[in-house]
Coordinates of C-alpha atoms in Angstrom, one line a residue:
Chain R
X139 CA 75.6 78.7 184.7
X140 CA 78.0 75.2 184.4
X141 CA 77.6 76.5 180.4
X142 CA 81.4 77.1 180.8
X143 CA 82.6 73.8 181.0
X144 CA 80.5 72.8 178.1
X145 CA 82.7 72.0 174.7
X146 CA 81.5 71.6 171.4
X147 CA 82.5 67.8 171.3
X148 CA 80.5 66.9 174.1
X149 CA 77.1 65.8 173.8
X150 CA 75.0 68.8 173.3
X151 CA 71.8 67.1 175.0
X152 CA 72.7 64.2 177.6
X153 CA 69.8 62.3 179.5
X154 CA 71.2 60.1 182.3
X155 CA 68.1 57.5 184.2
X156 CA 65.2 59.9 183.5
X157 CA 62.0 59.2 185.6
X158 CA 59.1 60.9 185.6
X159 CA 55.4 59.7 186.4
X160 CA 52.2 60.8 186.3
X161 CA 50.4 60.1 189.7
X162 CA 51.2 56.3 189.7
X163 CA 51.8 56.2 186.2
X164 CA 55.1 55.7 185.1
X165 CA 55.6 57.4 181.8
X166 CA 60.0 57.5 181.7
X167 CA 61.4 54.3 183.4
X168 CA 65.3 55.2 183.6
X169 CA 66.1 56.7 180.0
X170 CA 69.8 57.7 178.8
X171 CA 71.0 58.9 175.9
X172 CA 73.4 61.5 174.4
X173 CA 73.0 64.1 171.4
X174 CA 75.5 65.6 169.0
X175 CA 75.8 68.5 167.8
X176 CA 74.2 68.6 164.6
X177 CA 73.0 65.3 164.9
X178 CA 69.3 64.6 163.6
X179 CA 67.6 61.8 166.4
X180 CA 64.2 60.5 165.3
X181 CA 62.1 59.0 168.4
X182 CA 59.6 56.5 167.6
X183 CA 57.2 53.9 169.7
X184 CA 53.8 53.2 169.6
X185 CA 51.1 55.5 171.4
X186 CA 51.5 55.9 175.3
X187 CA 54.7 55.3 175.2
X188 CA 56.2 58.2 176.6
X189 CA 58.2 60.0 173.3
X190 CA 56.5 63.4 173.7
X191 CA 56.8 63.7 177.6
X192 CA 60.4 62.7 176.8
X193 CA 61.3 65.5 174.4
X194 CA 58.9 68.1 176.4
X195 CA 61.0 67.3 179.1
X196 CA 64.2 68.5 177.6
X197 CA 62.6 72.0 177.2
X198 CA 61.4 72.1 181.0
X199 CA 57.5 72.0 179.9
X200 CA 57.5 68.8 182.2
X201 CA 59.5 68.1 185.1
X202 CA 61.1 64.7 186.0
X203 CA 61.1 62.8 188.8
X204 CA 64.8 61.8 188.5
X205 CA 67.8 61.3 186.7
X206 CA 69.6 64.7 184.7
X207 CA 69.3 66.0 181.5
X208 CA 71.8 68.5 180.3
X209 CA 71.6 71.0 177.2
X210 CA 75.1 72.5 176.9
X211 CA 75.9 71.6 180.0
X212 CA 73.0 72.9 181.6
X213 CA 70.9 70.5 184.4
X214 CA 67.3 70.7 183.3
X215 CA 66.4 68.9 186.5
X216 CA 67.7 71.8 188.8
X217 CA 65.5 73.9 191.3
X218 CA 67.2 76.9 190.5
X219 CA 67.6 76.7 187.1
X220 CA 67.3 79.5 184.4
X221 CA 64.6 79.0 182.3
X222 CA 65.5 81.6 179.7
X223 CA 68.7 80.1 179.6
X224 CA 67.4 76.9 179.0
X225 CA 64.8 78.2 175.8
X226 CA 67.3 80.2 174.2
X227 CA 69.0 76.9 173.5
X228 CA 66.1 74.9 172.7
X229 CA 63.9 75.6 170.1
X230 CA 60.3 73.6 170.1
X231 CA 58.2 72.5 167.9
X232 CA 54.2 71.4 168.5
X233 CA 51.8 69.1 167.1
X234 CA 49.3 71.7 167.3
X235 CA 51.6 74.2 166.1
X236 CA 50.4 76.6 168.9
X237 CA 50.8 80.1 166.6
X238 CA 49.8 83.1 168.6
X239 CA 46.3 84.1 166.7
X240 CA 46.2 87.6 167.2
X241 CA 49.8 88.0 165.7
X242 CA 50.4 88.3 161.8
X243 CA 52.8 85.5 160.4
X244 CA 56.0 88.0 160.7
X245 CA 54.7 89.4 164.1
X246 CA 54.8 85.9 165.7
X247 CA 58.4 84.8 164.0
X248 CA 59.5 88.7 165.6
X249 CA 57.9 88.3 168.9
X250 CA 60.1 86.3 171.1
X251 CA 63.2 88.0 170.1
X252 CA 62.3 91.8 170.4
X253 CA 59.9 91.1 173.6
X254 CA 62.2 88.1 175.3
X255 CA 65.5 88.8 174.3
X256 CA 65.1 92.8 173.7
X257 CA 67.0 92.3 170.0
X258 CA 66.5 95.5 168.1
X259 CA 63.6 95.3 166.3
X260 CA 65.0 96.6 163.1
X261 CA 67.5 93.2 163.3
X262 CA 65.0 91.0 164.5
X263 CA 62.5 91.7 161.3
X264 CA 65.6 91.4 158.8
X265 CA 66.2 87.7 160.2
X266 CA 62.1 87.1 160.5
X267 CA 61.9 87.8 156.7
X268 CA 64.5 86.1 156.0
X269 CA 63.8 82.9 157.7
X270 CA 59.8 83.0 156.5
X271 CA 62.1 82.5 153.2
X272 CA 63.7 79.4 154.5
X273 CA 60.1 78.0 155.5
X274 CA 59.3 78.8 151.8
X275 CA 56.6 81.3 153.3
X276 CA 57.5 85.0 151.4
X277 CA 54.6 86.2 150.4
X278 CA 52.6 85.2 153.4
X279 CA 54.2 87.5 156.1
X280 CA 51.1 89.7 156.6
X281 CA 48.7 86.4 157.1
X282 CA 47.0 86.0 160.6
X283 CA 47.4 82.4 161.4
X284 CA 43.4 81.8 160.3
X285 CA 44.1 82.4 157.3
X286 CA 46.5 80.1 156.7
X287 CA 46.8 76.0 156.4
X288 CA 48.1 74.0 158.6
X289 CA 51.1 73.1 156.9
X290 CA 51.5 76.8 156.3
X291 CA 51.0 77.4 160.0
X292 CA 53.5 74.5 161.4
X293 CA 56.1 76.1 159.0
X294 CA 55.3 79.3 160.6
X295 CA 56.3 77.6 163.6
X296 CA 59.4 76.5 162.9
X297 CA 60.3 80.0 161.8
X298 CA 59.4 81.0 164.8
X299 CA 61.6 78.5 167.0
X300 CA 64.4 79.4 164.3
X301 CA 64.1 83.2 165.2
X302 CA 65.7 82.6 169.0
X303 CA 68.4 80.9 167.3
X304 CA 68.3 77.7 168.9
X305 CA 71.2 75.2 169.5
X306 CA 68.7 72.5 169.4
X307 CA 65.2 72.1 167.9
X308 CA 62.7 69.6 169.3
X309 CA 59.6 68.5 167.0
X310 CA 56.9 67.1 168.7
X311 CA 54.5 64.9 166.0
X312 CA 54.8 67.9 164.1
X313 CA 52.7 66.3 161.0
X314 CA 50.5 64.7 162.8
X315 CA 47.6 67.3 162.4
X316 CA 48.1 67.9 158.7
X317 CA 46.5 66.6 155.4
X318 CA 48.9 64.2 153.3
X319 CA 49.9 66.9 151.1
X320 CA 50.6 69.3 153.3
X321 CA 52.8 66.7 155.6
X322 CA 55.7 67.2 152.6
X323 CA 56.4 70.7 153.0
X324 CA 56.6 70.5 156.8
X325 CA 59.0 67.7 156.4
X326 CA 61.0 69.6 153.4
X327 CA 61.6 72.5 155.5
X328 CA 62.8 69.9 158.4
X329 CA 65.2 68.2 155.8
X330 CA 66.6 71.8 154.9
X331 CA 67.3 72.8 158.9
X332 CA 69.0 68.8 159.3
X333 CA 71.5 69.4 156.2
X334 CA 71.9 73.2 157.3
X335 CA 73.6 71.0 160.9
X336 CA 70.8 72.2 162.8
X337 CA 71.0 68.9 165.9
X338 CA 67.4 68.0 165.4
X339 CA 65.1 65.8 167.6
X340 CA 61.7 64.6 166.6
X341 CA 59.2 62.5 168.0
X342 CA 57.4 61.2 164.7
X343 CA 55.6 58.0 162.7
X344 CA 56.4 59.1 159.5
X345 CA 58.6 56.5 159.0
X346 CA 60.2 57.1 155.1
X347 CA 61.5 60.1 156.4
X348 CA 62.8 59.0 159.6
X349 CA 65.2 56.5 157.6
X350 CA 66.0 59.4 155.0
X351 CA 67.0 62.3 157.7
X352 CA 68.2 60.3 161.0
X353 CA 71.5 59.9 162.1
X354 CA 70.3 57.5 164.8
X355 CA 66.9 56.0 165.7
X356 CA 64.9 55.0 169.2
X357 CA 62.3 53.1 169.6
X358 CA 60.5 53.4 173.0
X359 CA 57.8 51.6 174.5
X360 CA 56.1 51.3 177.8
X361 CA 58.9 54.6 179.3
X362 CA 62.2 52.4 177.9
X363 CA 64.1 52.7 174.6
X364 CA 63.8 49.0 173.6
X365 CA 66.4 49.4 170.5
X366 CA 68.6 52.0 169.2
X367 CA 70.8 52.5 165.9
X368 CA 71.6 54.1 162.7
X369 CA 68.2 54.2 160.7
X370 CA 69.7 51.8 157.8
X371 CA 70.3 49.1 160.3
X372 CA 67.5 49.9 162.8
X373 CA 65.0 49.5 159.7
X374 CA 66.4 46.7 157.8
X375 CA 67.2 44.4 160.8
X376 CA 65.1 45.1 164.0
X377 CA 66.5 42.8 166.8
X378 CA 63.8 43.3 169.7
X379 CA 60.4 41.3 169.2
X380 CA 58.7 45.0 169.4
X381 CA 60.6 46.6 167.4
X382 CA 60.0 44.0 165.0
X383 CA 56.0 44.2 165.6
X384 CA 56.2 47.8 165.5
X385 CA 57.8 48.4 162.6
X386 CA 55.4 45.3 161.2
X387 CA 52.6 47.4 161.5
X388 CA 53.6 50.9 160.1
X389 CA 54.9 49.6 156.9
Chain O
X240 CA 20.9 128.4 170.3
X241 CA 18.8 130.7 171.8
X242 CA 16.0 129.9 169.3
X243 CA 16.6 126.4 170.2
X244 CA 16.4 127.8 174.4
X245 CA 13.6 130.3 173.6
X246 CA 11.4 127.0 172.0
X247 CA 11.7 125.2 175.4
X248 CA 10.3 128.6 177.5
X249 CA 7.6 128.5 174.8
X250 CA 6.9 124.8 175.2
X251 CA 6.6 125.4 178.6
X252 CA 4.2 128.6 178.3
X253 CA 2.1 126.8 175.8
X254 CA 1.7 123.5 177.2
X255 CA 3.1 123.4 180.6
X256 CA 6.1 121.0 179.8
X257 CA 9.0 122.6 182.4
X258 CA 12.2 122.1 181.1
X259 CA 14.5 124.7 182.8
X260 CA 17.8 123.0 181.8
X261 CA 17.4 124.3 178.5
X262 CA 15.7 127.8 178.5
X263 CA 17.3 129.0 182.3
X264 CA 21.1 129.6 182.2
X265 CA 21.8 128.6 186.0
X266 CA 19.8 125.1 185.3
X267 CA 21.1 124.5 182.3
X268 CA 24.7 124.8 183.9
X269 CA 23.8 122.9 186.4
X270 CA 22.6 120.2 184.9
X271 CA 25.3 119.8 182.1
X272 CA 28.2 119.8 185.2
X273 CA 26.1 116.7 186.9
X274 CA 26.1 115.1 183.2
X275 CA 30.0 115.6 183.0
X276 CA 30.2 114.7 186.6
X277 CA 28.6 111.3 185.5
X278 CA 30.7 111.1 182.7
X279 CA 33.6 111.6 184.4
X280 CA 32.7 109.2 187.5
X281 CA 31.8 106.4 184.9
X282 CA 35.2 107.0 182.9
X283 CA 37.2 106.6 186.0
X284 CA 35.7 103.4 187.3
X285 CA 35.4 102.3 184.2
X286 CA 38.7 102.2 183.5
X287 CA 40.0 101.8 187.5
X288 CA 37.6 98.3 187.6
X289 CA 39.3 97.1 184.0
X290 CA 42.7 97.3 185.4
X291 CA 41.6 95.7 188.8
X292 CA 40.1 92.9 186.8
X293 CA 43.2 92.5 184.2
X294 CA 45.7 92.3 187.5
X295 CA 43.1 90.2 189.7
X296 CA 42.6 87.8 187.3
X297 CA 46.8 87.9 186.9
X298 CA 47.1 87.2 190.8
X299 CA 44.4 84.4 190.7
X300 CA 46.7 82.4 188.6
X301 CA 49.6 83.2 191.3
X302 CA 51.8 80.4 192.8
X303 CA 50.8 81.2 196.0
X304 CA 48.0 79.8 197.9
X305 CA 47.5 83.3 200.1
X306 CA 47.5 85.5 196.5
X307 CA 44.8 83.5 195.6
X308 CA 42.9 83.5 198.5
X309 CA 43.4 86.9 198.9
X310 CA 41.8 87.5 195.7
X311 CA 38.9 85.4 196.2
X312 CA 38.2 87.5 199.6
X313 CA 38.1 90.2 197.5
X314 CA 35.6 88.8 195.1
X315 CA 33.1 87.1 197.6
X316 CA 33.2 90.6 199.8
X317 CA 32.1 92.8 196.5
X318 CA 30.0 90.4 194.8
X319 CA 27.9 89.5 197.4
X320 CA 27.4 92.2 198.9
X321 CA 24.6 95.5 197.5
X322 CA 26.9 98.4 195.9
X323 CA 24.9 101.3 198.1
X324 CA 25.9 99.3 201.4
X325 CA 29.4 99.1 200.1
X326 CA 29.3 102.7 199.5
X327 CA 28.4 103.6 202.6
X328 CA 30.5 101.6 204.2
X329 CA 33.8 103.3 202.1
X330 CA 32.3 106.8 202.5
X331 CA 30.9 106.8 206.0
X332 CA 32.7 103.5 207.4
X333 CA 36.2 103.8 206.3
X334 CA 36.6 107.4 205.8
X335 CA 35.8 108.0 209.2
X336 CA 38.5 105.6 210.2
X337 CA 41.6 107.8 208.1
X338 CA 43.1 110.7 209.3
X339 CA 42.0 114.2 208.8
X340 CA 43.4 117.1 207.5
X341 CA 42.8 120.9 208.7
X342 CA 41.7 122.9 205.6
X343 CA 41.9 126.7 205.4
X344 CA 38.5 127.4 207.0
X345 CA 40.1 126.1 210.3
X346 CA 38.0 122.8 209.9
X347 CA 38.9 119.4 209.6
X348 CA 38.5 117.4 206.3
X349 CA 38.8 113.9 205.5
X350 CA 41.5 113.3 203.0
X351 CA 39.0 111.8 200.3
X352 CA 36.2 113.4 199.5
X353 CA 32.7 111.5 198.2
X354 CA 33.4 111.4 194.5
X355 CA 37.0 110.1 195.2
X356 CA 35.0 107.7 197.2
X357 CA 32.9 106.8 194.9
X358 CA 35.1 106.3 192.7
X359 CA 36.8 104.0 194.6
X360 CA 33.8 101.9 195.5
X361 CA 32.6 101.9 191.7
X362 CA 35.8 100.7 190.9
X363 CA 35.7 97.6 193.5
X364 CA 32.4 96.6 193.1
X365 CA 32.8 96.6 189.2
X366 CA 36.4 95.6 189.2
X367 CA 35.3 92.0 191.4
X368 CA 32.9 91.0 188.5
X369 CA 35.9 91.8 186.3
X370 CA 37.9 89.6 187.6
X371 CA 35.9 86.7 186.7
X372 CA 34.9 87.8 183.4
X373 CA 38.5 87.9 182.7
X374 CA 39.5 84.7 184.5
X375 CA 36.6 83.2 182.1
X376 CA 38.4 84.4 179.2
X377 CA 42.3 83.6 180.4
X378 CA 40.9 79.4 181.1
X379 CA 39.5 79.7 177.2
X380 CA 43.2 80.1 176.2
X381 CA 44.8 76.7 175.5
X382 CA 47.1 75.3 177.5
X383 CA 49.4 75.0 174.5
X384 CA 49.1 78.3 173.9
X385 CA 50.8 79.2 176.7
X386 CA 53.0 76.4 176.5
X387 CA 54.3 77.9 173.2
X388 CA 54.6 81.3 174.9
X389 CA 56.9 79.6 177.6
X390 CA 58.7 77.6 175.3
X391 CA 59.9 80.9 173.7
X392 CA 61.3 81.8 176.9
X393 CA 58.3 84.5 178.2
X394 CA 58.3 83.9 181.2
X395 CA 54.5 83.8 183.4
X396 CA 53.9 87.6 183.3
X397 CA 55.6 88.0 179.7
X398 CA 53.0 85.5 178.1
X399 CA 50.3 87.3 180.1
X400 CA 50.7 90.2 178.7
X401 CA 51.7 89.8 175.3
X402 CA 49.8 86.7 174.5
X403 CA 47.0 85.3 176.9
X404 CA 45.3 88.7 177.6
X405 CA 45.3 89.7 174.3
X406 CA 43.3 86.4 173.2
X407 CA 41.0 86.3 176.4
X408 CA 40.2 90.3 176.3
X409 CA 38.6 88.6 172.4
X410 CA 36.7 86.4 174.3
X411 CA 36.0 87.9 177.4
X412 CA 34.3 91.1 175.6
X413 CA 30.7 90.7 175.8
X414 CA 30.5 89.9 178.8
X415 CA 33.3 92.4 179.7
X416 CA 30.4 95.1 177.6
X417 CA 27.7 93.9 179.8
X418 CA 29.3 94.8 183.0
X419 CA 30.4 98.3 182.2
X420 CA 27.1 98.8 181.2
X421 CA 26.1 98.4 184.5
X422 CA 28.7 100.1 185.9
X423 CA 27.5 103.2 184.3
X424 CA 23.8 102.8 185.5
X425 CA 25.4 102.3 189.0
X426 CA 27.0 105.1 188.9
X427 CA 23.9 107.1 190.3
X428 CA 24.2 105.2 193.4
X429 CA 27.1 108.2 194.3
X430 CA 23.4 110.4 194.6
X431 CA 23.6 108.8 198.1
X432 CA 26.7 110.0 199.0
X433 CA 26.0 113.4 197.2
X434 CA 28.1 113.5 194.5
X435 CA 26.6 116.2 192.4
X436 CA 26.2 113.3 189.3
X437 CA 23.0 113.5 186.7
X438 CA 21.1 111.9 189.3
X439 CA 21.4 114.7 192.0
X440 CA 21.3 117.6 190.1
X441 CA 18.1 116.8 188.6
X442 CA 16.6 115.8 192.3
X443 CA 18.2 119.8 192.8
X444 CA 16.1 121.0 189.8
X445 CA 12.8 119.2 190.0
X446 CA 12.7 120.0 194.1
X447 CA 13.1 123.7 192.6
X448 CA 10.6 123.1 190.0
X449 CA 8.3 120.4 190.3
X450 CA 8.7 119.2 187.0
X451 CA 9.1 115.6 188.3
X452 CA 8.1 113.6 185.1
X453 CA 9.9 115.8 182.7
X454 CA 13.1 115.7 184.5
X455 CA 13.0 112.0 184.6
X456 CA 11.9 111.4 180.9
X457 CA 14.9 113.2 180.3
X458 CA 17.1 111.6 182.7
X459 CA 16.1 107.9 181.3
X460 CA 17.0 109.4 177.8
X461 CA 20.4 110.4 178.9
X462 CA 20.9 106.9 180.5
X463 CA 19.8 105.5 177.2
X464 CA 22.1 108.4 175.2
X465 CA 25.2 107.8 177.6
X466 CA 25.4 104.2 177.3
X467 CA 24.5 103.3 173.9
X468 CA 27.7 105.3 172.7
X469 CA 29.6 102.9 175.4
X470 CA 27.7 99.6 173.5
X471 CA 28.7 101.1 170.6
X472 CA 32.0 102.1 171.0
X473 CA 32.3 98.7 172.6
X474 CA 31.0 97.1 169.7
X475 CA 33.3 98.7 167.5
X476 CA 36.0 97.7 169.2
X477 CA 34.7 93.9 169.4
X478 CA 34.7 93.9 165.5
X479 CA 38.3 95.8 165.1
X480 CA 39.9 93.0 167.3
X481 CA 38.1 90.2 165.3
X482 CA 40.2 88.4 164.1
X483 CA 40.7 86.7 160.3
X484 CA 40.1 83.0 160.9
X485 CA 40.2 82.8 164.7
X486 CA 36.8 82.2 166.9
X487 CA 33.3 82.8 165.1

């Protein structure tokens, strides 16, 4: 893989003109952008307007059209390339949260690791307990999925992403199917993996805590990013007429 | 147990009820080898048509158009066609076609004999219906379900195994029960081919006897016996696999 000409002070994810349509729908018109390491990107844009087909395409879930996007230095858009590769790096997130339901809490954080990456088990369920700690979960290893909320299930989640140790974690509308209260401790536990220097990339509409966690801020509408910027500026003083009407409308 | 035998010889004397599998030693063997014989033919397509339909249903999702196609050959031949003709047509058809072997009488012997081709015609005929009951229960898995699975780098086979067969097996049960059920009660079709299953050996004993309508009371009542113990068992297993929170 072209991992070896990859350094830590390039961009960790790079997207260069990124196309991609669904039968005569355009979704991406021509989208660029770079990542940091440890940089925290929140993606925002009204419905339909392409911000989860963007990040699922930067895990391989969806394929594009054309253009490149590059994780480490790996091309996404390449016939040949190694998926496994490709996950190890990037760690995802759903709006659904997608547990496996016929796997304990602990079981589906273990999973990936001992059956995907054959880590010894024994090592594997140190780290899982450890990281259902992080997610503020001890206690609830030994829960099947059904028996716990949804907030407790999307942090189960991003234990489980956490457990491949990921170079980047993607979260797609992650609150989006949770109650109001339970929205906090999702976005607590994202807040802990941002200041930890996880590089973090979410598509979301809770605004408040895009401004509070974001290094830098898209807007995207209709498959283009429209405006871009650090979150104090982007919020404060919109320059594009949508982003304006946008932003008009959420707060 | 010979009380228990010597009752049946004086049911018999008494009120003319023949039941020699109890009270004669030859019928009673007899008859309890064609009951394992069952047994043992029903265990081994049981099992051979589970993992037919568990890797059918894997190659139906296949990438390639010919897999597929291949597959839904399969299914159209032994669905639509009647198990006894299928039978025949493994036992007497294709056997006839493979080469033969010279066993140590001097004569020649197919290499299969009928309950190996039984078996093998259980298994297809079952294993087709299998297929689809699993397919049914792999498209009741959510697409993000799998997404997640591929997302954490399993790759097609991977998620299949560790993820979307374990959920669709949940789903896929009852109707999974219902056709191993029949399985079992077509299992005395192998009577055609003379496999010496519950079925023949009682056609042996009541030709010997003519005790016709006790032989089949207690042939239905083995039928019944044999598979409520597979409902059960299968029953048992549906409610071990429940799971807390998930389905009904």
């Amino acid at each position: 893989m072209s991992t070896a000409n990859w350094t830590d002070d390039q961009p960790i994810v790079s997207l260069k003109d990124v196309h991609k349509s669904f039968g005569d729908f355009e979704v991406l018109k021509g989208i660029s952008f770079d990542v940091k390491k440890g940089e925290v990107v929140c993606i925002i844009g009204p419905s339909g307007s392409g911000k989860s087909t963007l990040i699922r395409c930067i895990n391989a879930l969806t394929e594009i059209n054309s253009g490149s996007i590059k994780v480490e230095g790996i091309e996404v858009n390449d016939p040949n390339l190694d998926k496994l590769e490709l996950r190890k790096r990037v760690g995802m997130v759903f709006q659904q949260y997608n547990l496996f339901p016929h796997r304990t809490a602990i079981q589906n954080v273990m999973m990936a690791p001992v059956q995907v990456l054959k880590q010894p088990k024994q090592e594997v369920e140190e780290r899982a307990y450890a990281l259902m700690k992080k997610v503020r979960l001890d206690g609830k290893e030994h829960s099947y999925p059904g028996e716990l909320s949804g907030g407790q299930q999307q942090r189960v989640a991003i234990a489980r992403s956490l457990a491949m140790n990921p170079q980047v974690m993607l979260f797609d509308e992650v609150t989006a199917a949770l109650d109001p209260e339970t929205v906090k401790e999702v976005l607590a536990t994202i807040k802990d993996l941002a200041q930890d220097g996880m590089t973090c990339m979410l598509v979301t509409h809770e605004m408040g805590f895009a401004k509070e966690v974001a290094d830098h801020m898209y807007f995207t509408d209709q498959g283009v990013i429209v405006e871009d910027g650090p979150p104090a500026e982007f919020f404060a003083n919109p320059r594009d007429e949508r982003t304006q009407k946008f932003l008009g409308q959420i707060i | 147990m010979d009380i228990f035998y010597n009752w049946f010889r004086e049911l018999y004397e008494a009120t003319g009820i023949n039941l020699p599998i109890f009270y004669n030693t030859f019928d009673r063997e007899r008859f309890f080898s064609g009951l394992m014989m069952t047994i043992y033919l029903s265990a081994v397509s049981l099992i051979a048509s589970v993992v037919i339909g568990v890797v059918g249903a894997w190659l139906q999702g296949s990438k390639l158009v010919w897999t597929r196609r291949i597959v839904q050959v399969y299914i159209q031949f032994f669905r639509n066609t009647p198990p006894l003709v299928q039978m025949y047509f493994f036992y007497f058809g294709l056997s006839a076609l493979l080469p033969t072997f010279e066993n140590e009488y001097g004569f020649q012997q197919p290499i299969l004999g009928a309950f190996a081709w039984a078996c093998i015609s259980l298994s297809f005929f079952a294993g087709a219906f299998n297929v689809e009951i699993f397919r049914s229960g792999i498209e009741a898995v959510p697409e993000t379900t799998r997404e997640a699975a591929e997302s954490l780098g399993y790759s097609r086979l991977g998620a299949y195994i560790h993820v979307i067969l374990p959920l669709a097996f949940r789903v896929c049960l009852p109707a999974l029960n219902n056709n191993l059920v029949n399985l079992v009660k077509t299992t005395t079709l192998a009577y055609a081919i003379a496999v010496p299953e519950l079925l023949y050996v009682s056609g042996q004993i009541w030709s010997d006897y003519a005790n016709v309508p006790e032989m089949m009371t207690v042939l239905l009542l083995i039928y019944v016996g044999l598979v409520g113990i597979l409902v059960m068992s299968m029953n048992r297993w549906e409610r071990a696999m429940r799971l807390p929170g998930y389905g009904t």
